[in-house]
Each structure stands twice: as C-alpha cells, then as structure tokens.
Tab-separated table of C-alpha atoms in Angstrom:
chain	number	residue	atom	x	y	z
A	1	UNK	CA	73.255	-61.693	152.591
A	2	UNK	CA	73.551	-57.581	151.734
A	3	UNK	CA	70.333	-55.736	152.314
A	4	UNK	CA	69.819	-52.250	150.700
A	5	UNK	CA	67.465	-50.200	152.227
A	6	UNK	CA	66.065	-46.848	150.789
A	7	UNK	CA	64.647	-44.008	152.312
A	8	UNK	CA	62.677	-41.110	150.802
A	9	UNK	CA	64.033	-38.382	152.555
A	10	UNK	CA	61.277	-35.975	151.792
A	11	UNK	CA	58.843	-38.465	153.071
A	12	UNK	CA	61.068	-39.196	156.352
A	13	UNK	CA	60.222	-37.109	159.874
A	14	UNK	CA	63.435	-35.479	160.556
A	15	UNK	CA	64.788	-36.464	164.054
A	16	UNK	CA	63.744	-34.835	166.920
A	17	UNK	CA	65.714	-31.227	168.202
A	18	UNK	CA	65.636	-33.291	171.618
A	19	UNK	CA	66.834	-37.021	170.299
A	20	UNK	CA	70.501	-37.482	168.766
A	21	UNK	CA	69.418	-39.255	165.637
A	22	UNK	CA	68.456	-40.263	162.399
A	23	UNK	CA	65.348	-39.796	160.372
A	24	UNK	CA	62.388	-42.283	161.148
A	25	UNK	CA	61.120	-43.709	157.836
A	26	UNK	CA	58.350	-44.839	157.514
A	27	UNK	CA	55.700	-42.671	158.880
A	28	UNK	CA	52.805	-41.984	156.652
A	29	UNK	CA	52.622	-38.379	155.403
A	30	UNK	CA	49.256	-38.003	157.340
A	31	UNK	CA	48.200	-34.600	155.312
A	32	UNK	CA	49.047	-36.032	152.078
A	33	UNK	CA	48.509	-40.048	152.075
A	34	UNK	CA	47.928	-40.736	148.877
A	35	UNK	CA	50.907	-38.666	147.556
A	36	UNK	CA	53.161	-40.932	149.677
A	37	UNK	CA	51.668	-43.865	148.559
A	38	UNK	CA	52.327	-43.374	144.881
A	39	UNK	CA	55.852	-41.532	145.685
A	40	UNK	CA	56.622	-45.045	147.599
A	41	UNK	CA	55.163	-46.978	144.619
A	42	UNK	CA	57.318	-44.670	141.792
A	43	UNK	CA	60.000	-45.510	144.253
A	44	UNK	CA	59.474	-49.256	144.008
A	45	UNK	CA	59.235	-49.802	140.448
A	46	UNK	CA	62.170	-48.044	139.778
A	47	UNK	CA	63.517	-50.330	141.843
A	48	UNK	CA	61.580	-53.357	140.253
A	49	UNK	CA	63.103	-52.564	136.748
A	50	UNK	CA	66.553	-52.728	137.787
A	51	UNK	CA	65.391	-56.340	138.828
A	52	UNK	CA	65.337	-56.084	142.209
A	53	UNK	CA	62.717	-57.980	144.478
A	54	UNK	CA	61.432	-55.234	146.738
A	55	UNK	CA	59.566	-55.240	150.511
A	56	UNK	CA	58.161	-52.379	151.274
A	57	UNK	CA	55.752	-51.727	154.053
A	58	UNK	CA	55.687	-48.609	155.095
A	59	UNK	CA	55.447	-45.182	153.106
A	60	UNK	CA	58.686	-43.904	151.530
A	61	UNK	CA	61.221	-46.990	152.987
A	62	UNK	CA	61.916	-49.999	150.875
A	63	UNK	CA	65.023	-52.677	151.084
A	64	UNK	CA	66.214	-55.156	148.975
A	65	UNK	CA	68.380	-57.640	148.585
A	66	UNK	CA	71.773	-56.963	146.555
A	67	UNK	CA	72.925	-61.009	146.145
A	68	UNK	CA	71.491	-61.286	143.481
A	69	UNK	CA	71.767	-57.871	141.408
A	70	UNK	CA	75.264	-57.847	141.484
A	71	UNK	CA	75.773	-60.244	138.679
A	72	UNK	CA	73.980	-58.060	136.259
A	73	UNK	CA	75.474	-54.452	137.414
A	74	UNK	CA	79.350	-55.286	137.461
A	75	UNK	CA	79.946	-57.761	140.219
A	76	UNK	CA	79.944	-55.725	143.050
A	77	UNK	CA	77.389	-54.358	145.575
A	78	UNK	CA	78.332	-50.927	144.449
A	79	UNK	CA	77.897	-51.398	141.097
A	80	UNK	CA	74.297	-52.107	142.156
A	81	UNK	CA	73.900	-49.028	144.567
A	82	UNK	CA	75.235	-47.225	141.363
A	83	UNK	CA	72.716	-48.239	138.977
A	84	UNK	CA	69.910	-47.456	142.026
A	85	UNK	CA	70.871	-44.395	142.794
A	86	UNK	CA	70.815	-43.575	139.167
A	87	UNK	CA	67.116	-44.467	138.834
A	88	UNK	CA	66.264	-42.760	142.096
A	89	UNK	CA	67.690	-39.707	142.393
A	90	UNK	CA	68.696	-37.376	144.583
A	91	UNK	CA	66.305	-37.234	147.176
A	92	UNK	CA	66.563	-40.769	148.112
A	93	UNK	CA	69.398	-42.230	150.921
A	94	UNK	CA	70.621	-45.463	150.168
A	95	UNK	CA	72.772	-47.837	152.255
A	96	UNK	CA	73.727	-51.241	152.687
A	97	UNK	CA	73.743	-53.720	155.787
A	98	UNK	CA	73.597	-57.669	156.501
A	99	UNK	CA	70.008	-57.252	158.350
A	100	UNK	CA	67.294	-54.958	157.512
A	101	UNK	CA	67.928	-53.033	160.301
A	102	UNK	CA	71.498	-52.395	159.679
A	103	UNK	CA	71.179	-51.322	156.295
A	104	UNK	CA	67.727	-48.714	157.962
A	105	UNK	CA	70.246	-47.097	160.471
A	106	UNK	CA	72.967	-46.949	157.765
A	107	UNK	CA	70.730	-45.312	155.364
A	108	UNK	CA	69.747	-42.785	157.789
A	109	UNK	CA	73.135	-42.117	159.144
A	110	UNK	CA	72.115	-42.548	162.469
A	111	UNK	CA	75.090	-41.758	165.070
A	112	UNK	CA	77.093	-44.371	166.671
A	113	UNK	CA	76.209	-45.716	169.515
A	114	UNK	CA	72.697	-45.993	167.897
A	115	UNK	CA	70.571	-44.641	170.540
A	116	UNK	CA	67.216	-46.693	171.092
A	117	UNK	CA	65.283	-44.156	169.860
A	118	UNK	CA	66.247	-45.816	166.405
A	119	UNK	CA	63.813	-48.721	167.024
A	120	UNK	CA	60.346	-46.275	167.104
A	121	UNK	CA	59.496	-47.422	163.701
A	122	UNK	CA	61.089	-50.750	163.549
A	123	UNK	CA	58.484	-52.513	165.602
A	124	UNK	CA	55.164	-53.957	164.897
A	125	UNK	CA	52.763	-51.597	166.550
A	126	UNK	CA	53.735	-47.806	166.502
A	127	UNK	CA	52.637	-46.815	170.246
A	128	UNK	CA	53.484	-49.733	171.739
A	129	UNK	CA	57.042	-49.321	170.166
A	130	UNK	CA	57.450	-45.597	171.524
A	131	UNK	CA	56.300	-46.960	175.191
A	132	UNK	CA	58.637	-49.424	175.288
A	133	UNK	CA	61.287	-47.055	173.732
A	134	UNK	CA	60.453	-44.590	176.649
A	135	UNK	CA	60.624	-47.078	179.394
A	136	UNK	CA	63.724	-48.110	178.644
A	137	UNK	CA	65.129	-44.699	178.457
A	138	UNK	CA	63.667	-43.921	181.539
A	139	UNK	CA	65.396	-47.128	182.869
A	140	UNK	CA	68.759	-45.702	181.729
A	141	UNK	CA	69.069	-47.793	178.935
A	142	UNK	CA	69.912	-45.414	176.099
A	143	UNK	CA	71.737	-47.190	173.593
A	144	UNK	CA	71.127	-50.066	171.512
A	145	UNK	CA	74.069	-52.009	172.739
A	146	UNK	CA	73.175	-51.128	176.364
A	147	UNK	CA	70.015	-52.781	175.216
A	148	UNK	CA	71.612	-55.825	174.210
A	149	UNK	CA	73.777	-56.350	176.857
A	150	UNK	CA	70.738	-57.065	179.587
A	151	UNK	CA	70.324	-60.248	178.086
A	152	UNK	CA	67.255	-62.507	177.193
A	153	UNK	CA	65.748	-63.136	180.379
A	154	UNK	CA	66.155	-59.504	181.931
A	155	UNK	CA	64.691	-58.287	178.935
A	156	UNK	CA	61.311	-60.647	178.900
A	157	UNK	CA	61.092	-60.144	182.729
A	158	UNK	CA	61.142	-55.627	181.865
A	159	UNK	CA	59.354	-55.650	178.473
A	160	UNK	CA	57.771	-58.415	177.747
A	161	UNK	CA	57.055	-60.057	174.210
A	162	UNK	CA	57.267	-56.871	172.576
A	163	UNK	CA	60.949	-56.576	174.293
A	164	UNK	CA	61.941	-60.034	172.823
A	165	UNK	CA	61.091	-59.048	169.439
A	166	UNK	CA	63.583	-55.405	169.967
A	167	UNK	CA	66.515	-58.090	171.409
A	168	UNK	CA	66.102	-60.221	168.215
A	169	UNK	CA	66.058	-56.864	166.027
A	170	UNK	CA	69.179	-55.208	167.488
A	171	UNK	CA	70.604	-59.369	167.255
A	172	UNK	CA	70.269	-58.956	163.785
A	173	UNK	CA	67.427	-62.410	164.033
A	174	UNK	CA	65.406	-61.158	161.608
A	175	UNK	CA	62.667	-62.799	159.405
A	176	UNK	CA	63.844	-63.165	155.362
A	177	UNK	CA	63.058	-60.466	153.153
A	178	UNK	CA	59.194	-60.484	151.518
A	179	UNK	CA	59.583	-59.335	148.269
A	180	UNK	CA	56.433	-58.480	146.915
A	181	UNK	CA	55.120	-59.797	143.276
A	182	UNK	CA	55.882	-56.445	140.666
A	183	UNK	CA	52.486	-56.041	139.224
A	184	UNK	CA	50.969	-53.696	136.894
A	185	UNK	CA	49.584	-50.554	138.561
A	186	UNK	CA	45.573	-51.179	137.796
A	187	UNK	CA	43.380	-47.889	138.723
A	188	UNK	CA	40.956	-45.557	138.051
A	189	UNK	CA	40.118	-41.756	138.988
A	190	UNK	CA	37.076	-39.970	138.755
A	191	UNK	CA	36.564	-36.470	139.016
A	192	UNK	CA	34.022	-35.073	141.723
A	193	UNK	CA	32.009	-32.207	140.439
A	194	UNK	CA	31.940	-29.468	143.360
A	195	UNK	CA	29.718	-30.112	146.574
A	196	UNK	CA	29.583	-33.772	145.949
A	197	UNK	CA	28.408	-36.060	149.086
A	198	UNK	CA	25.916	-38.583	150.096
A	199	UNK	CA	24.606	-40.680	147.475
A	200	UNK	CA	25.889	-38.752	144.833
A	201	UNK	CA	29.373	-40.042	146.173
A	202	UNK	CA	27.907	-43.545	146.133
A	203	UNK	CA	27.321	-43.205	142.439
A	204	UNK	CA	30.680	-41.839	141.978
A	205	UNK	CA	32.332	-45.396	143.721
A	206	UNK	CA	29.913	-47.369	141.740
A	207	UNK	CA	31.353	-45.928	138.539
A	208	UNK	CA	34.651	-46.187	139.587
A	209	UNK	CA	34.207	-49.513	140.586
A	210	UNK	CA	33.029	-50.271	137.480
A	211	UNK	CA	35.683	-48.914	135.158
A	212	UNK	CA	37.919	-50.714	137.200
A	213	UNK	CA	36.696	-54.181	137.183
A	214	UNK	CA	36.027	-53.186	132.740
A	215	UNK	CA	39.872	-52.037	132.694
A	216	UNK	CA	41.532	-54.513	130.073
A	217	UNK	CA	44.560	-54.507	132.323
A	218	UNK	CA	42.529	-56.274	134.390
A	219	UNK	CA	42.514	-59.170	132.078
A	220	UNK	CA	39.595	-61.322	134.531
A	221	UNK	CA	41.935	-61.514	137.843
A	222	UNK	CA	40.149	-60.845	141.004
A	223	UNK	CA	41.320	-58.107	143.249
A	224	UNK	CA	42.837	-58.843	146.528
A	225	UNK	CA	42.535	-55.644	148.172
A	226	UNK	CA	42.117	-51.522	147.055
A	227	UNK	CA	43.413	-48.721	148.120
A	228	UNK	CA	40.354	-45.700	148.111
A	229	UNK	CA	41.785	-42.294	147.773
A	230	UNK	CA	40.939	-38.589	147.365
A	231	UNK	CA	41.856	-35.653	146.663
A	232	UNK	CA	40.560	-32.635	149.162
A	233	UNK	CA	38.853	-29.639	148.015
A	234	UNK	CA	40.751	-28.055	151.109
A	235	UNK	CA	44.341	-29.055	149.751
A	236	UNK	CA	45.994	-32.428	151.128
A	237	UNK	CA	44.570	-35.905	150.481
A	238	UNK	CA	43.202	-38.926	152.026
A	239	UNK	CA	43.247	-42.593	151.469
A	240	UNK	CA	42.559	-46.208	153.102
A	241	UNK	CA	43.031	-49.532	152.403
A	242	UNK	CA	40.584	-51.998	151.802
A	243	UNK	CA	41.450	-56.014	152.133
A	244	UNK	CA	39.041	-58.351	150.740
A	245	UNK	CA	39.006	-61.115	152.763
A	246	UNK	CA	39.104	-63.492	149.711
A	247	UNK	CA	39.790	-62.797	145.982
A	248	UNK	CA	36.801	-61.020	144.200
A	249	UNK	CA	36.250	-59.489	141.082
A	250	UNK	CA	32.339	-59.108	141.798
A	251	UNK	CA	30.904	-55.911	141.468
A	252	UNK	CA	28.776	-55.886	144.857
A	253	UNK	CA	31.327	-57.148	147.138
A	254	UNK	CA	33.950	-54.973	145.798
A	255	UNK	CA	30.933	-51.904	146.550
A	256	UNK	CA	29.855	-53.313	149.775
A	257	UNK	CA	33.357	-53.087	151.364
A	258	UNK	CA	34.318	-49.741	150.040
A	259	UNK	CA	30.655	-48.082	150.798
A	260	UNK	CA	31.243	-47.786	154.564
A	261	UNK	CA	34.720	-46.660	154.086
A	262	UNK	CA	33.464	-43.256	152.400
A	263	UNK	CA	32.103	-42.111	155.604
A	264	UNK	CA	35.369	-41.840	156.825
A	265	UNK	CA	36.044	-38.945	154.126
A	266	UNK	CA	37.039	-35.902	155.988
A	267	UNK	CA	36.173	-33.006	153.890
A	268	UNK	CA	34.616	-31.865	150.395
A	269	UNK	CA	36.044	-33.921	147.888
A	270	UNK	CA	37.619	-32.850	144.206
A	271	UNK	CA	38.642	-36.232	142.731
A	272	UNK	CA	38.073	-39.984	143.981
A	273	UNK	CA	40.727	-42.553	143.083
A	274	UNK	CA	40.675	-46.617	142.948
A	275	UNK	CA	43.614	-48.735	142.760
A	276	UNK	CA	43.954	-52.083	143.621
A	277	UNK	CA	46.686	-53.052	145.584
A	278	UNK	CA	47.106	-56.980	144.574
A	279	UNK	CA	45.402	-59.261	141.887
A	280	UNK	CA	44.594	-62.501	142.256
A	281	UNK	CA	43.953	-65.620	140.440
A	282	UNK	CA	41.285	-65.323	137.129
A	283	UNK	CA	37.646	-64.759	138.265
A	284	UNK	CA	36.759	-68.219	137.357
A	285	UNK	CA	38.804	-69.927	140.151
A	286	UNK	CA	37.781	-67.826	143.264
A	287	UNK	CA	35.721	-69.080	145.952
A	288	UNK	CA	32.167	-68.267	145.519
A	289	UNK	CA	29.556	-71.066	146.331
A	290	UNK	CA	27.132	-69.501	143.551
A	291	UNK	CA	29.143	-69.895	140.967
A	292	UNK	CA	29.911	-73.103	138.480
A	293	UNK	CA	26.637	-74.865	139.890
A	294	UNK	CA	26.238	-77.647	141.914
A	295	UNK	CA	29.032	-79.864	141.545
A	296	UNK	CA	32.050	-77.155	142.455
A	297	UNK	CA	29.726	-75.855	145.330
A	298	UNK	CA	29.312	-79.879	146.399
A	299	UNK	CA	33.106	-80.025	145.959
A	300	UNK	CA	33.920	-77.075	148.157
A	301	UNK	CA	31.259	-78.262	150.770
A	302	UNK	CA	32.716	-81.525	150.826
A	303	UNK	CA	36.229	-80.096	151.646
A	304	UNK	CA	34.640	-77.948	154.446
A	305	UNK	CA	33.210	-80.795	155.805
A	306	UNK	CA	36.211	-82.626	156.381
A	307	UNK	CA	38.261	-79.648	157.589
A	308	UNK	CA	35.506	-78.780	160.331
A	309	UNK	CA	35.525	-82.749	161.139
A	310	UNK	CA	39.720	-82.675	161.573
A	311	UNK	CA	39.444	-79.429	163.628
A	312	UNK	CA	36.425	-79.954	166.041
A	313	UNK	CA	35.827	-84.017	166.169
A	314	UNK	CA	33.259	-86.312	164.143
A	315	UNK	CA	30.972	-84.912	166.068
A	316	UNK	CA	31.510	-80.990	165.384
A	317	UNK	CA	28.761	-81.299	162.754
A	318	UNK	CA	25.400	-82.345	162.253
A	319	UNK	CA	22.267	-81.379	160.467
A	320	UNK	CA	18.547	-81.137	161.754
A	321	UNK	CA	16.280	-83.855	159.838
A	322	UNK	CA	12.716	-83.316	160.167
A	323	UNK	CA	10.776	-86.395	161.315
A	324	UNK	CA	7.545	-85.772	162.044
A	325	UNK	CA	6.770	-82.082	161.793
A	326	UNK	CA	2.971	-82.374	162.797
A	327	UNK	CA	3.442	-84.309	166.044
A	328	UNK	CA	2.295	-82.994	168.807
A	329	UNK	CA	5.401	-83.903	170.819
A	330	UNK	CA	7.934	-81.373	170.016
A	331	UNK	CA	10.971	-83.867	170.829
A	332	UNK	CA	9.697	-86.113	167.883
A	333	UNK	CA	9.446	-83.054	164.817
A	334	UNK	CA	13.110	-83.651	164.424
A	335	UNK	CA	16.178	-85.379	164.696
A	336	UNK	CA	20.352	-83.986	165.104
A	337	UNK	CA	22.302	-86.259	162.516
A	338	UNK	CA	25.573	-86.451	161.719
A	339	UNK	CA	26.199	-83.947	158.544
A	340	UNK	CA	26.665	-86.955	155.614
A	341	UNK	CA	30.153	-86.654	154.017
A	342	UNK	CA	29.882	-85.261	150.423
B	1	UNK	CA	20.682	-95.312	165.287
B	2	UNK	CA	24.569	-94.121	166.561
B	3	UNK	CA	25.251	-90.547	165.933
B	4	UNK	CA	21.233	-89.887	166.615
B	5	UNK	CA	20.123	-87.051	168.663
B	6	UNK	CA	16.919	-86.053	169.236
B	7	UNK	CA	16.266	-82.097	169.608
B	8	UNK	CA	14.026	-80.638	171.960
B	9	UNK	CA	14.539	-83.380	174.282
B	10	UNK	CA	12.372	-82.858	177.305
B	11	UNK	CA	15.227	-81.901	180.597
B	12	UNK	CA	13.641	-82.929	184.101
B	13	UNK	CA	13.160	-79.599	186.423
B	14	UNK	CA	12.321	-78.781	189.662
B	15	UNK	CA	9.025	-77.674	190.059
B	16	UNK	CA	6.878	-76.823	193.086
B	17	UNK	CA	2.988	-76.458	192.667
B	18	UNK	CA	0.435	-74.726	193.475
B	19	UNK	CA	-2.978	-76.151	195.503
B	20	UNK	CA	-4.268	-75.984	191.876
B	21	UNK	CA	-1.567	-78.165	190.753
B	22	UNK	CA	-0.103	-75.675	188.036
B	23	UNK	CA	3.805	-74.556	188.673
B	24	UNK	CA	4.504	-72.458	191.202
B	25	UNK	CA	8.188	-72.323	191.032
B	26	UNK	CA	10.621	-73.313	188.148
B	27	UNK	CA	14.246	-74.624	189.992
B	28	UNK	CA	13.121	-71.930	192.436
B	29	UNK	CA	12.193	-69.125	190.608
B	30	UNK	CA	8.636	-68.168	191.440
B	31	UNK	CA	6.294	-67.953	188.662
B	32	UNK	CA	4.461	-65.048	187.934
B	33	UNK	CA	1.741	-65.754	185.891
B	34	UNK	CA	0.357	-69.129	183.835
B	35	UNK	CA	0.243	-68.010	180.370
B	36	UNK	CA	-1.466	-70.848	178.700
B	37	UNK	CA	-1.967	-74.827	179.534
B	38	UNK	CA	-2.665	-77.660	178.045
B	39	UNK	CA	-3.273	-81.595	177.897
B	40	UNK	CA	-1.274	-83.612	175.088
B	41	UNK	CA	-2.415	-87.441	175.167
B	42	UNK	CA	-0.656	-89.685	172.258
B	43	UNK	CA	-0.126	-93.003	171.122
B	44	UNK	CA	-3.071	-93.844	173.825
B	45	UNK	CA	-2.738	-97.226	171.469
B	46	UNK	CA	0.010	-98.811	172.035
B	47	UNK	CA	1.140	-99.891	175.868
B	48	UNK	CA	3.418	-96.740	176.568
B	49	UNK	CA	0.773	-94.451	176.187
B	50	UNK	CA	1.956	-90.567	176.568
B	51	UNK	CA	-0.139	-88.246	178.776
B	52	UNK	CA	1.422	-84.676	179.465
B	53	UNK	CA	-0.071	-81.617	180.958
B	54	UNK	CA	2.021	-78.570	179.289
B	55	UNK	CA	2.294	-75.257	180.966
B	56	UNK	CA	3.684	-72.275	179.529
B	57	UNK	CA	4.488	-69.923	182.385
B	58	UNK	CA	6.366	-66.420	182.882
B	59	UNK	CA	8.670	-66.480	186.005
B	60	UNK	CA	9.936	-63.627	188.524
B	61	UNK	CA	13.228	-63.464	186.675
B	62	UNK	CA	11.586	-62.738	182.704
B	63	UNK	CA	11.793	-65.761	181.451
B	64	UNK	CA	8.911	-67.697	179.406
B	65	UNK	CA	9.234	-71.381	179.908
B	66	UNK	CA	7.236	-74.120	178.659
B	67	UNK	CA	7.080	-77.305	181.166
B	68	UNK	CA	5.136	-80.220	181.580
B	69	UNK	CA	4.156	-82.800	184.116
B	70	UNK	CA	3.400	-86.405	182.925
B	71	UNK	CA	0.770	-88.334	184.085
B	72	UNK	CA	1.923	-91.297	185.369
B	73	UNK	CA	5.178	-90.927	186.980
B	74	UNK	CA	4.012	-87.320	187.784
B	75	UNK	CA	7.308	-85.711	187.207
B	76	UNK	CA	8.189	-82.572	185.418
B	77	UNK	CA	10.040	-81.214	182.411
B	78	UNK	CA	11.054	-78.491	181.087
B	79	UNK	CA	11.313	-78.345	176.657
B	80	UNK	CA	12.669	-76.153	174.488
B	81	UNK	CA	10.348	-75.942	171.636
C-alpha cells in the first residue's frame, strides 16, 4: 500500500539550528489553536473531495492512502499527487511512502540517515517521546537505523514499552490507516460584546449551545464531541475539545460539560465558537434511561444485568429487599437478594 | 432461600467489660465513653426467645460502634446498623 502524507508547512516547527532535520508536523500552533484547527480541517476536505479517506490527528499533518485514488486520477500515484497538490496549494509538502512514517519523513525531506530526532512527534505521548529521543542520543544512538540495528530485546531492556513501539515505527509495523467519516462542518459563533465574563459568558454558551443543537444541518443526530473556541481580545485564540462520553443531543449535558471548560479561558474574549467534532446516530436511539419509558429503560437494564453477571459472577449483583422495617432487630429490616433478571 | 443474605448481620467481637458489665474494650481498643444502652427482648413467645443488651459506645481510636451482649450465651457482637 502507498501512503501520502501532507504537511502544512506554515503550521510545521521548523527544525532545530542544533538538530540536522526536517520539520516536525504536527505540533499545535499554541498562540493560535483554533486557526490551526480549521487550516487542518480546510486541508482535509480538500482532500475529502478528491475522494480520498483521510487520518488526521494532529494539527496541519494528514495522510492518505493513494490505492485507491489512482483509478480515478490517471492510473498512477502521481496522477493523484497531481490532482492534490492542485487543490492544496503551495504551502503544503506532499510525499509518498509504503508506511505512514515513510511517506512523514519524505514529506519533510528529512536528511538521510534519518536522525532519531525524526520520531519526536511520531509517538504517542509528546514528552515521553522527546525523553526517550534524548536518551538514546545520549546513548550514541543517533540514527534511525542505528536504532534498529540494537534489536528487540536490547531495545525493551533500554526503553521499555515506549521503545518497542519506536522499533515497530522505524520497522515500518504500523497499525492501518483510520480514515475518518467526511462529515458536514456543523457550528456556530457568537460574538462577545466587550468585557464579557462570568455568567454573562454562561449565557453566551447557552445560546450557542442552543443554535447549535436548532441548526437544520443538524438534522436530530447527537453530537459526539465539540470543539469550544475563542477568539482573544489580546490577538491569538484558544480552543479545547470536549468528548461526550456517549452520544447526546440534550441541551444540559451538552452545557454541563462545556461550563467548566470556560474557566480555562485565558483572557478577555471577542467571539466564542462551537463546532462539533463528530455526529452520531439520530437523538432517538442514544442511550438515555429517561427516555422512551419503561420498556426501553427495562430493555437496557436487562442487558446491564447480564453484562455485570458475565463480568463479575452470578453473584456480582443483588438488591436490598426490605423485610421487616419496624423490627427491632436490625439484621431482620432487610434482606441481600440476587438482582432478578429482567 | 439460596442466594439469601441477610444485611446487618450481627459479627462476634472481642469485648472486655467493665465491673459494671458495659464494654470496656472493643478487639482492644479502649472505650471512651458509653453513649447510650439498651435492652431489646423479642419473640419472648416462641422457644428461641431473643434477649440483647445493645451498647453504643465511642472508642480511643474515633470510632462509634454499636455492640451487644446476649443474654444467654453471654457473648458479644458487634452490628452495623
């Protein structure tokens, strides 16, 4: 399989004076968040209309895979990188490789040998990643393939797990591209008159709340998660993401889980923005015990029940059943029964 | 009935009195003050009548505990109530 991987150069940290290298992708632009996020976004639906399936998970980076695009733009991977490079423009870097990682290091034209500093953002966890890429410079090991030539087991006696998971990477073992599902771009913005904070704030997310959930886009999915954003009165922006735990379209829970977040805020605000990040199934499905009355909340109690029962034991749960409440022997008011199966 | 459990189940405790006969130490803990007693006599009808002197008592350690003594086999318990 081809991967393509795309970097937003403007969005990329240069490489260090000190480290021979290539840009790092990926790194949120931390003064202006939400003007990365919807650079990245622009970034993947252009990408999306040419019929690509597109993972992206970090700001300004996104790959794809060019199997089956080719079909449709000439026959040949280039024809595809053509047609991409044609919706991008010029800004973007764009490069091809059998592994994600391949097709990252091609894209940013990282020298040869690829020197380990190339894996700082190709990790799971950012500072763990740098530690581990310092230790092993400071163990001499500077280059990727110097890397991969200690082996398995010298590598999970030095580093650990998180050293396992580099030796797959520069292996080229990686996990299958996760496109994600194109969806419509649902949001709503609300401008903040000047001086705006405390509850006056609150109002603001309660309206903008509310215009989302009324948007006819919206056409009664739930929401999976948001992403809350604003723009500073001080220049720059700010924004956080917001999962939901389960699929929700309910006013209050959507309120309740964004409230707390606005403390976070770290200056005067001018505008406050809502977007929600994935939709879910129509309202009427989602998991809420209140709603469809008794028989769907039986039904879902039922299958709780049973998966309690296959993960703890028959005897994982029971129910208190009053007895004799007025005795004056407390071991007789009530009884521990076995919860009846619905 | 299987899968019956009763709660508050009475759990036998240590229990060393005082000349007065009221808890002086819980499972060694000395007792620090009696905060209230008293006598719970049942089913006085039937041939297993129930006789229990409760104490509710606050020991060294902060605790409050409730624990009785029965009558007849003079043994003490400790419930959770």
């Amino acid at each position: 399989m081809e991967i393509a991987c795309v970097i937003d150069k403007r969005l990329a940290i240069p490489p260090r004076p000190d480290h021979a290298g290539g840009p790092w992708s990926g790194r949120a632009d931390l003064r202006d968040p939400v003007a990365a996020a919807e650079a990245t976004e622009s970034m993947v639906r252009a990408l999306e209309a040419l019929g690509a399936g597109v993972e992206s998970e970090r700001p300004g980076e996104a790959f794809f895979a060019l199997d089956g695009l080719c079909g449709l733009y000439g026959g040949s991977p280039a024809g595809v990188l053509a047609a991409a490079r044609g919706a991008l423009g010029e800004e973007k870097a764009i490069a091809t490789g059998p592994t994600r990682f391949a097709a990252f290091l091609a894209a940013g034209a990282w020298p040869r040998p690829v020197p380990m500093a190339a894996l700082r953002t190709r990790l799971g966890g950012e500072r763990e990643a740098e530690g581990l890429v310092e230790a092993r410079e400071r163990l001499g090991v500077e280059t990727v393939a110097a890397f991969v030539r200690l082996g398995t087991d010298q590598v999970a006696d030095r580093f650990g797990p998180r050293g396992r998971e580099a030796l797959r990477l520069c292996r080229g073992e990686e996990e299958p591209l996760r496109p994600r599902t194109p969806h419509e771009e649902l949001s709503e913005e609300i401008e903040l008159p000047e001086g705006t904070a405390g509850r006056q704030l609150d109002r603001a997310l309660e309206l903008l709340v509310d215009r989302l959930l009324a948007a006819p886009r919206r056409r009664g999915r739930t929401l999976l998660g948001l992403r809350l954003g604003a723009r500073l009165a001080a220049g720059g922006s700010w924004s956080v993401e917001q999962g939901l735990g389960r699929p929700s379209a309910a006013p209050r829970v959507l309120r309740n889980v964004l409230a707390p977040r606005l403390e976070e805020l770290p200056g005067p605000a001018t505008t406050l923005r809502l977007l929600a990040v994935g939709l879910g199934p129509p309202a009427g499905d989602q998991l809420e015990l209140a709603v469809g009355g008794g028989e769907p909340r039986r039904r879902r109690l039922g299958a709780a029940v049973r998966e309690v029962r296959a993960a703890q034991g028959a005897e994982a749960l029971l129910k208190i059943l009053p007895v004799d409440a007025a005795s004056r022997v407390p071991e007789r008011w009530a009884m521990l029964t076995p919860f009846p199966e619905l | 009935m299987p899968g019956l459990r009763r709660l508050y189940a009475p759990q036998r405790v240590a229990v060393r009195t005082d000349p007065r006969g009221a808890p002086a130490t819980v499972e060694g803990v000395a007792v620090e003050a009696v905060r209230e007693e008293w006598l719970v006599e049942d089913r006085w009808w039937t041939p297993q009548p129930l006789r229990r002197h409760y104490f509710e008592v606050a020991t060294a350690d902060g605790r409050a505990l409730t624990v009785f003594r029965t009558a007849r086999a003079q043994r003490w318990y400790r419930q959770r109530a």
